CSV table of C-alpha atoms in Angstrom, one decimal:
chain,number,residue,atom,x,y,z
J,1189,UNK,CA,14.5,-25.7,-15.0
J,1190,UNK,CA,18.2,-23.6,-14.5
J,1191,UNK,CA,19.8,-22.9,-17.5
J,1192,UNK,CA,23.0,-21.4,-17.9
J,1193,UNK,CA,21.8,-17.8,-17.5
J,1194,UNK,CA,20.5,-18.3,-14.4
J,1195,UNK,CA,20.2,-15.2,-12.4
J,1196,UNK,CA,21.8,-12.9,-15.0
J,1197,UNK,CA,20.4,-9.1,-15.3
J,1198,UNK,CA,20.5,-7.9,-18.8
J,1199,UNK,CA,19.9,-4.7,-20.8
J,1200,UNK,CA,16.4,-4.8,-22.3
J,1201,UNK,CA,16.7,-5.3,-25.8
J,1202,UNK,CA,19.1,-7.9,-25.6
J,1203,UNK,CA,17.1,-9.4,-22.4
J,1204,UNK,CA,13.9,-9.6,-24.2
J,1205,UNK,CA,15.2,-12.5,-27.0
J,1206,UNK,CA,17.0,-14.5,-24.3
J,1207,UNK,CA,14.0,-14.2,-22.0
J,1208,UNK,CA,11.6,-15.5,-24.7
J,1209,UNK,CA,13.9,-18.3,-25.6
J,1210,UNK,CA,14.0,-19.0,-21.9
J,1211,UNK,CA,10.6,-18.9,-21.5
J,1212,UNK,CA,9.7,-21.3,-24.4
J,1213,UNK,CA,12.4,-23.7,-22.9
J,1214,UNK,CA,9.6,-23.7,-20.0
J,1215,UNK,CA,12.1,-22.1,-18.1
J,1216,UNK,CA,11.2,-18.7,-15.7
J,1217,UNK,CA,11.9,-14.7,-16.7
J,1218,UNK,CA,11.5,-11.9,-14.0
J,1219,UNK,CA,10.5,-8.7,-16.2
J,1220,UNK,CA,9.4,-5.2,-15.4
J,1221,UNK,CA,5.7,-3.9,-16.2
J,1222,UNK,CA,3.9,-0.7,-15.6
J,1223,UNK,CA,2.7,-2.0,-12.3
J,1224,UNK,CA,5.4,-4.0,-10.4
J,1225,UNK,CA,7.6,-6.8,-11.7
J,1226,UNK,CA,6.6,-10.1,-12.7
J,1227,UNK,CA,7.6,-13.6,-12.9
J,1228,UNK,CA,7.1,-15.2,-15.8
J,1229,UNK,CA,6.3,-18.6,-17.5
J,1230,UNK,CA,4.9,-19.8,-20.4
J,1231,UNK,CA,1.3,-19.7,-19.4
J,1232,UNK,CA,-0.1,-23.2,-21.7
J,1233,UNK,CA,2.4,-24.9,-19.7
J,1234,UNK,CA,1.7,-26.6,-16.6
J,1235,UNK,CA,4.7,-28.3,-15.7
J,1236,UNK,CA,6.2,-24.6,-16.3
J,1237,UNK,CA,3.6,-22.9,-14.4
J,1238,UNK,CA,4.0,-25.5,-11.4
J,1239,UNK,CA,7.7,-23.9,-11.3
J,1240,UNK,CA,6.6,-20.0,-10.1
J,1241,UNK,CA,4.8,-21.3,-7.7
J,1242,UNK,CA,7.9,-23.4,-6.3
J,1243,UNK,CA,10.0,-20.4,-7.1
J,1244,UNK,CA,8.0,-17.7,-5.1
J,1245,UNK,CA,6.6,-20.2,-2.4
J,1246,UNK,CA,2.9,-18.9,-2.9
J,1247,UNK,CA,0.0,-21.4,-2.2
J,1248,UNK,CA,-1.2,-23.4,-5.8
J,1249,UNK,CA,-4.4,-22.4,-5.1
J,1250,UNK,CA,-3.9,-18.8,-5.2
J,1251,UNK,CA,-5.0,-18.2,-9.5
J,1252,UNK,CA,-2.1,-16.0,-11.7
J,1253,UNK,CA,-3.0,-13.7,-14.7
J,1254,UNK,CA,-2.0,-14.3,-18.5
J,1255,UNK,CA,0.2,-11.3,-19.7
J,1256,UNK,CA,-0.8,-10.9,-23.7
J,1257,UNK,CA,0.7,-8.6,-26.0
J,1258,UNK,CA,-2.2,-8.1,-28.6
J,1259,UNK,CA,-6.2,-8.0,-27.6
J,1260,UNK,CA,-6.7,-10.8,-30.3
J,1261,UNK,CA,-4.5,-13.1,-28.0
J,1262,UNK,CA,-7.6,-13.2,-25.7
J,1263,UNK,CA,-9.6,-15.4,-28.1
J,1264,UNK,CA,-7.8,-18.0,-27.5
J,1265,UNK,CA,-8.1,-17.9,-23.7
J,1266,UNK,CA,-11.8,-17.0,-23.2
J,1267,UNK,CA,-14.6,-19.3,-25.2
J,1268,UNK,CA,-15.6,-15.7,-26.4
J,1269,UNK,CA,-15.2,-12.2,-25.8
J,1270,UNK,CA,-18.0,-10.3,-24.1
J,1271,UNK,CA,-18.9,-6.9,-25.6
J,1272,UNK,CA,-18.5,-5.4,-21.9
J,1273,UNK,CA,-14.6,-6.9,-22.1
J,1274,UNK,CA,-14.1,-5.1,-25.6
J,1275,UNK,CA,-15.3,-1.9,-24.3
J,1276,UNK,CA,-12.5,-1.9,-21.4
J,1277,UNK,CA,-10.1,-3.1,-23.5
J,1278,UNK,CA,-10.2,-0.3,-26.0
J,1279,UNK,CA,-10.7,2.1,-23.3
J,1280,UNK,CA,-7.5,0.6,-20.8
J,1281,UNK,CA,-5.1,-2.1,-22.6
J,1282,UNK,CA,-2.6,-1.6,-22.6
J,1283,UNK,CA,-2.7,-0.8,-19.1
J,1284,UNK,CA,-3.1,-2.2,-15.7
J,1285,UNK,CA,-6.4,-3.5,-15.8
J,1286,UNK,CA,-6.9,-7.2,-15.3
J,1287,UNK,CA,-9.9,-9.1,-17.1
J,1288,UNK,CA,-11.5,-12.0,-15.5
J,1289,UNK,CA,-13.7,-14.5,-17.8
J,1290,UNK,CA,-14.9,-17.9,-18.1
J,1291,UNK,CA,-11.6,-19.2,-19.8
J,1292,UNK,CA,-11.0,-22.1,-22.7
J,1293,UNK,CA,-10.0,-25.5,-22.4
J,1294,UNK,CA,-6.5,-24.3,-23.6
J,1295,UNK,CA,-5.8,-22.7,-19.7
J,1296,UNK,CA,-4.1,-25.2,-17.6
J,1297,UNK,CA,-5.6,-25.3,-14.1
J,1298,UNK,CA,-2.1,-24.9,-12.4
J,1299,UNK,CA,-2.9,-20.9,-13.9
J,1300,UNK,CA,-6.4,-21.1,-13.0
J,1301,UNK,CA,-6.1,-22.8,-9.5
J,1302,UNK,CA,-8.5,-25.2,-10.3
J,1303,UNK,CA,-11.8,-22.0,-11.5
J,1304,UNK,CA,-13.8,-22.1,-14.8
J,1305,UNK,CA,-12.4,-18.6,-15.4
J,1306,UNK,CA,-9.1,-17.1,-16.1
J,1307,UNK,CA,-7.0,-13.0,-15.7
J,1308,UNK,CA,-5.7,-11.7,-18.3
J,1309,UNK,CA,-4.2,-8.4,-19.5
J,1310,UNK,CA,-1.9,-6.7,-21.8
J,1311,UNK,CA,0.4,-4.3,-19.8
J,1312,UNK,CA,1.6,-1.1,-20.8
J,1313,UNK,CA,5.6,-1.4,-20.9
J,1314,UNK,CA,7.6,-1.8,-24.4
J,1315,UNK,CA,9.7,-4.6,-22.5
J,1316,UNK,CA,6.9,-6.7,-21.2
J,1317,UNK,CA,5.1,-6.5,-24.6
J,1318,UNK,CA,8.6,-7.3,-26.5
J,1319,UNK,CA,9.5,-10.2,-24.4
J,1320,UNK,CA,5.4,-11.8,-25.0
J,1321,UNK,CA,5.9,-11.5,-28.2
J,1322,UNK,CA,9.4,-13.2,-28.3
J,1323,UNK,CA,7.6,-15.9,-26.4
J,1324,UNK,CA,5.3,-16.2,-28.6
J,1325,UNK,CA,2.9,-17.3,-26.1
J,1326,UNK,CA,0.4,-16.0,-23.1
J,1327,UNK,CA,2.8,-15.3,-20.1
J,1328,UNK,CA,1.8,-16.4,-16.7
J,1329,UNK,CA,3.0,-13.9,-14.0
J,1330,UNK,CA,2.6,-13.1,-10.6
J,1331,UNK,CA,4.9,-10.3,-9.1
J,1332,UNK,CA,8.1,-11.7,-8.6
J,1333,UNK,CA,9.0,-11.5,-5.4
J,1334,UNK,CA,8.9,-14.3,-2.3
J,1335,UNK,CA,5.0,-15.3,-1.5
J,1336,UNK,CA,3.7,-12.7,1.6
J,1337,UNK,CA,6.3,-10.5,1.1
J,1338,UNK,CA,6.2,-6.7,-0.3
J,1339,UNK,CA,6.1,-6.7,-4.4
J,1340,UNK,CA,9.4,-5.7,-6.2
J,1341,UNK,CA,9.1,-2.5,-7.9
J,1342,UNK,CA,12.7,-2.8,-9.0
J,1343,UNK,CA,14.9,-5.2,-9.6
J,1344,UNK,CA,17.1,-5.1,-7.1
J,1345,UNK,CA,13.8,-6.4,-4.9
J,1346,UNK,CA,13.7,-9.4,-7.4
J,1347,UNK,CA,17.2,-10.4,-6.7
J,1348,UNK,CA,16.8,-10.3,-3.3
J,1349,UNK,CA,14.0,-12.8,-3.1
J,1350,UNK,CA,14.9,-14.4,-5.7
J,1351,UNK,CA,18.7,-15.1,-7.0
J,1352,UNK,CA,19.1,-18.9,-7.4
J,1353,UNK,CA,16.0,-19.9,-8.2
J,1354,UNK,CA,15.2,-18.5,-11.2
J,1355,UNK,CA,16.5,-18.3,-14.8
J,1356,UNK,CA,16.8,-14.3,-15.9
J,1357,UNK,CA,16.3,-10.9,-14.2
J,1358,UNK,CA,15.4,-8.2,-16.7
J,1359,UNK,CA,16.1,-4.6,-15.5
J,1360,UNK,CA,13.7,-2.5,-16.9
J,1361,UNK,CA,14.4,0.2,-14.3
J,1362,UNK,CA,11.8,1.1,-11.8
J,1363,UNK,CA,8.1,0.7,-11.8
J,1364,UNK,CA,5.7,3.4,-12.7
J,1365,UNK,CA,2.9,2.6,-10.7
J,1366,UNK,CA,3.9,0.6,-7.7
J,1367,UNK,CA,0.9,-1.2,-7.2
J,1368,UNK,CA,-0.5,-4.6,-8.8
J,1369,UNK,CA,-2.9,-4.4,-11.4
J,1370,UNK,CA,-6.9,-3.7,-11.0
J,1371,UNK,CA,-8.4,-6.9,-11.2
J,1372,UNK,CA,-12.2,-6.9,-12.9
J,1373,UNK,CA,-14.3,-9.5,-12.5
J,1374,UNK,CA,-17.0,-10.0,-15.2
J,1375,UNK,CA,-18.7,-13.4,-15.0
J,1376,UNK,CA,-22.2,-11.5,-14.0
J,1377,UNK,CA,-21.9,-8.0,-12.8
J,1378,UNK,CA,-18.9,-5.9,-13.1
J,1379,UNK,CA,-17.1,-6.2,-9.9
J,1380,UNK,CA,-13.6,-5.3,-8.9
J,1381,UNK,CA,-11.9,-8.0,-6.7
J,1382,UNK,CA,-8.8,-6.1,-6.6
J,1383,UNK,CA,-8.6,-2.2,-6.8
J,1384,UNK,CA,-5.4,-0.7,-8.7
J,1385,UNK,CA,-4.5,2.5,-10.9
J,1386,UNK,CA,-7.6,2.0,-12.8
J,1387,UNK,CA,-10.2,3.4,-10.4
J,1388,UNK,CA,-14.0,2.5,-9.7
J,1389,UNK,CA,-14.8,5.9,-11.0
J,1390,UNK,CA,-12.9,5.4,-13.9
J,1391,UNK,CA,-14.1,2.3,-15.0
J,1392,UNK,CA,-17.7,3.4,-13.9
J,1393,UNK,CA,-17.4,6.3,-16.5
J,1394,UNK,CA,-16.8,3.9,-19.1
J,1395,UNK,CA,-19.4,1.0,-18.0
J,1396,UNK,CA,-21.4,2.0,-15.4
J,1397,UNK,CA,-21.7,0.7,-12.2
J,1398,UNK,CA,-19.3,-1.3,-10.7
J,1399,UNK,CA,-19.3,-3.5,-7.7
J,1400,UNK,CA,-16.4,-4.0,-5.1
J,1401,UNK,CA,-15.7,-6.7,-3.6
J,1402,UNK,CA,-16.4,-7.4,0.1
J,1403,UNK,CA,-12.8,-8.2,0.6
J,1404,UNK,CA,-11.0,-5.5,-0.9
J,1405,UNK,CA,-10.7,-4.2,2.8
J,1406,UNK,CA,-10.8,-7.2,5.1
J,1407,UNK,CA,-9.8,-10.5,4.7
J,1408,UNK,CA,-11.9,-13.5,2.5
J,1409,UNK,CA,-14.4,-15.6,5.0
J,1410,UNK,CA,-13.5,-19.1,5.9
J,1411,UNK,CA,-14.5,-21.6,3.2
J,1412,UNK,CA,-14.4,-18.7,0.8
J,1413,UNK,CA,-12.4,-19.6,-2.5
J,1414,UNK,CA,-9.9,-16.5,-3.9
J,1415,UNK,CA,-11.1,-15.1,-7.5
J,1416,UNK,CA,-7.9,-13.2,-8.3
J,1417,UNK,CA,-4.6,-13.2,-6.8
J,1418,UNK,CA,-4.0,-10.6,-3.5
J,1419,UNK,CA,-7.7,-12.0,-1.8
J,1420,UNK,CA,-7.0,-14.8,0.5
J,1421,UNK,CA,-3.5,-14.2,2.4
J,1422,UNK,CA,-1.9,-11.9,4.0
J,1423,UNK,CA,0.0,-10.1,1.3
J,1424,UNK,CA,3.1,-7.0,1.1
J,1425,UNK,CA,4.0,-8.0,4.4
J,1426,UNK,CA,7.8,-7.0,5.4
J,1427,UNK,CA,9.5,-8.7,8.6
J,1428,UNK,CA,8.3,-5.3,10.7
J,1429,UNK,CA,5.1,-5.2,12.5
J,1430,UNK,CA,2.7,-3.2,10.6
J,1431,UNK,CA,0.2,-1.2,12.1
J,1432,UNK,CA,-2.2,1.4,10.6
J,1433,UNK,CA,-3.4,4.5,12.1
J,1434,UNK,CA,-7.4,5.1,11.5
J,1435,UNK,CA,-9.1,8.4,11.2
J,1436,UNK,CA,-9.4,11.5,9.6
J,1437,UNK,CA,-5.0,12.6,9.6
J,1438,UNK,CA,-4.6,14.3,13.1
J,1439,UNK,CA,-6.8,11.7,14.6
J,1440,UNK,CA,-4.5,9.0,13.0
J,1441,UNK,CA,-1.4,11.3,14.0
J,1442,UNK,CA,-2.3,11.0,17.5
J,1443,UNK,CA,-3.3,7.2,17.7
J,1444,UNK,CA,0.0,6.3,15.7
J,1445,UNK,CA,2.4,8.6,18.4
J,1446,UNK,CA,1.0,7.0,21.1
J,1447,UNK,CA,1.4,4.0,19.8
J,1448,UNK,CA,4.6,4.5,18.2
J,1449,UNK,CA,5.8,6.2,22.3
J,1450,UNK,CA,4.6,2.9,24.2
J,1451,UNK,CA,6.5,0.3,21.5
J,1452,UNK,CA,9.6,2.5,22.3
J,1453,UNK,CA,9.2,2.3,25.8
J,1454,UNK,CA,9.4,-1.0,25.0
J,1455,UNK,CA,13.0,-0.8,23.2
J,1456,UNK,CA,11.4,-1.8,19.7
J,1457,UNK,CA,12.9,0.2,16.5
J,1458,UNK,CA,9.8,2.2,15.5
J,1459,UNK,CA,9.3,4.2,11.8
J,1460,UNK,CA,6.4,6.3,10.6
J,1461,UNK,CA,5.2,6.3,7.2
J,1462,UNK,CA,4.4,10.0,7.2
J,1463,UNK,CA,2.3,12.4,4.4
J,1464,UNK,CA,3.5,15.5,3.2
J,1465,UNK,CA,0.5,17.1,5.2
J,1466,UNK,CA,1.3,15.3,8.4
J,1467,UNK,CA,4.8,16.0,9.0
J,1468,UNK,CA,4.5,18.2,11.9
J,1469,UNK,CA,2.8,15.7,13.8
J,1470,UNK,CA,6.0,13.7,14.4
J,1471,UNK,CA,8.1,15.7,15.3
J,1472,UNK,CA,10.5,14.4,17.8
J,1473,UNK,CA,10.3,10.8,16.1
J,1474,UNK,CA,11.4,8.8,13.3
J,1475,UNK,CA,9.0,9.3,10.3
J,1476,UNK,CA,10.0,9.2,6.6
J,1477,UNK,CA,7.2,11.2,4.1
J,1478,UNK,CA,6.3,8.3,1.4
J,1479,UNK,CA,3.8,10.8,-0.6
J,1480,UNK,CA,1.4,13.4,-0.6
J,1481,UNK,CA,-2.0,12.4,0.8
J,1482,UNK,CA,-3.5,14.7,-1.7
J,1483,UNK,CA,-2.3,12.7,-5.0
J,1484,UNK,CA,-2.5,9.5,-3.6
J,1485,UNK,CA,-0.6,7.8,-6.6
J,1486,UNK,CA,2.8,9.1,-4.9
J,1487,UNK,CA,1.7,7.3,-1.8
J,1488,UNK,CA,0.8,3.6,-4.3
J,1489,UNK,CA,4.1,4.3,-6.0
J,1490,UNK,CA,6.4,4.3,-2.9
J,1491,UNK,CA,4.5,2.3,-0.6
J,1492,UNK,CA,6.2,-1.3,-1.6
J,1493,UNK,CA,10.0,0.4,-1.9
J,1494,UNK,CA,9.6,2.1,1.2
J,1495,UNK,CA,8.2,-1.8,2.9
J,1496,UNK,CA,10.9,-3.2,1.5
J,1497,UNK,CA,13.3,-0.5,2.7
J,1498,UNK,CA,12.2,-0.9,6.4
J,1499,UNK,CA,11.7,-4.2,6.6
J,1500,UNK,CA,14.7,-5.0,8.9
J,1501,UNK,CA,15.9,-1.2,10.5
J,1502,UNK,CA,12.4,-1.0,12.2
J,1503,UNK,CA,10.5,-3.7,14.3
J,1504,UNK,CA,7.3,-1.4,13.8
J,1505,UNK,CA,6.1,0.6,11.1
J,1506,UNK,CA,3.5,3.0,11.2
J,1507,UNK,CA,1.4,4.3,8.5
J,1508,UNK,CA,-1.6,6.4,8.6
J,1509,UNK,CA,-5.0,5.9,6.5
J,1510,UNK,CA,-5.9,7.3,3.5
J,1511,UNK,CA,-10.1,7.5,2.2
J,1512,UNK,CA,-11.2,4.6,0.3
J,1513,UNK,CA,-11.8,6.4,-2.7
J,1514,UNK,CA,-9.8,6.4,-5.9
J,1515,UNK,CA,-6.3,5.7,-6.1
J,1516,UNK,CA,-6.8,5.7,-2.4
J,1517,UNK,CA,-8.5,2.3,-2.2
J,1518,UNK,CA,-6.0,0.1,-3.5
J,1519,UNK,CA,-3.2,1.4,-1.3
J,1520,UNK,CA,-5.5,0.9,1.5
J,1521,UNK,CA,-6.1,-2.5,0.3
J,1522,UNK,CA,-2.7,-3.5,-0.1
J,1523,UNK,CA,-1.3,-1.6,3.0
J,1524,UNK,CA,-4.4,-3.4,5.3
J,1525,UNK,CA,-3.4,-6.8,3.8
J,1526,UNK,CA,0.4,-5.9,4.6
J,1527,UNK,CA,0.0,-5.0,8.2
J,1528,UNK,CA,-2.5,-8.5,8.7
J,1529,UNK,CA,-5.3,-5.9,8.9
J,1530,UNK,CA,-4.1,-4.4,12.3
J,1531,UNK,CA,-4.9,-1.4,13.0
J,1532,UNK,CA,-5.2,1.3,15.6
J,1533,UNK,CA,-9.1,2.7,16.0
């Protein structure tokens, strides 16, 4: 559904009243979170639903999370509340940690994709949490950018994908994290199908062990059905080639400035996503330091911008591999998944 104030970008307050409205028109509301922006619908609609996935172009089978703005709205999603699901709750909501349980008959499968379970989380930005409640409903949102391509951490990125085909833009400035949400998984053991700010050592200090997923770092088997959103395609991707440098970092240095020397020799537009610690291996070629490989939450919160950024003035980026550990695994998950897990070993 357009409406009259399609594509407008408003200040927050005033955006957050509109966008609700909007939203319980059925219509769709690109708003900012803590972890990258989303696209929103009223998430007890199908019919409304139907319309982000027409919007972004993403695959109906891939499932969205609910967006809440109180823990008590989860009652109504989930047949019950697990004590395990409390326990994170009060420990990470708001925040970005994602929730997965065996949902209610009130979930439309067009949120679900079709599974006996449902996401949800409550995110930890005053405008989200304002504009659910102005809904007055669970939110449906994926990130709100066009299907396979890098997530908008500002929105600028939404407009770019998105300007025509959907009702409101709300500027909430940039993101603080970067990165998608962590996406838990508790029907049986704890297991995190998607990794994010909240860690496996955070999360395994609160509850103990945790699983991870065996496609975190490569891609689903055939056959296999996607949990959460971010499993089954190739996700992040800009219009560059992507290829990631493996090893510990002068190991990676060298197989990424051999690369990078032969795709010259070739006449292709090459860029390096360097580290503050790896500088000095480039010299000589194009690099651009995203973060410090020693706090990798710089490197989560710049690697989507910087995708973006690059997407057309290089025909190959390079970027080098962090340890899968900590804030370090998710952009490793979402930097494999944007390169089509090419790499160079």
């Amino acid at each position: 559904m357009q409406t009259q104030f399609a594509n407008a970008v408003t200040q927050k307050e005033n955006g957050t009243r509109l966008g609700g409205s909007i939203l319980r028109a059925g219509g769709l509301v690109a708003f900012p979170t803590e972890t990258v922006y989303g696209l929103g619908a009223n998430g007890l609609d199908g019919e409304a639903v139907r319309r982000i996935f027409e919007a972004k172009g993403r695959p109906s089978d891939n499932p969205l999370i609910l967006h809440v703005a109180k823990k008590n709205d989860v009652k109504q999603l989930w047949p019950r509340i697990p004590p395990i699901a409390r326990t994170l709750m009060d420990a990470f909501w708001p925040g970005p940690l994602t929730l997965i349980f065996n949902r209610s008959s009130i979930v439309p499968d067009e949120v679900t994709a079709g599974l006996d379970t449902v996401a949800v989380r409550m995110p930890d930005n005053k405008t989200a949490l304002a504009l659910i409640r102005e809904a007055g409903v669970p939110v449906a949102a994926p990130s709100a950018n066009s299907s396979g391509k890098p997530s908008p951490t500002a929105a600028e990125h939404v407009r770019e994908d998105l300007e025509g085909k959907i009702d409101l833009i709300i500027d909430g400035g940039p993101c603080r994290f970067g990165l998608e949400s962590t996406v838990l998984s508790l029907v049986g053991a704890p297991t995190i199908l998607r990794p994010g700010a909240v860690t496996k050592e955070m999360l395994e200090a609160i509850i103990g062990p945790v699983a991870l997923a065996s496609s975190i770092l490569s891609p689903l088997k055939e056959g296999e059905r996607a949990a959460s959103p971010g499993m089954k395609y190739r996700h992040y991707a800009p219009e560059a080639e992507v290829l990631v440098g493996e090893g510990v970092p002068r190991q990676a240095a060298n197989r990424i400035a051999r690369a990078y020397d032969a795709a010259e020799a070739e006449g292709k537009r090459c860029m390096i996503f360097a580290t503050e610690q790896t500088r000095a291996f480039y010299t000589g070629r194009q690099y651009v330091i995203i973060g410090d490989r020693e706090d990798p939450a710089t490197l989560c919160r710049n690697l989507f911008a910087k995708l973006r950024e690059y997407s057309e003035k290089a025909d190959v980026i390079f970027a080098e591999s962090l340890p899968e550990q900590g804030e370090g695994l998710a952009y490793m998950n979402r930097l494999l998944r944007a390169a089509g897990f090419h790499t160079l070993s």
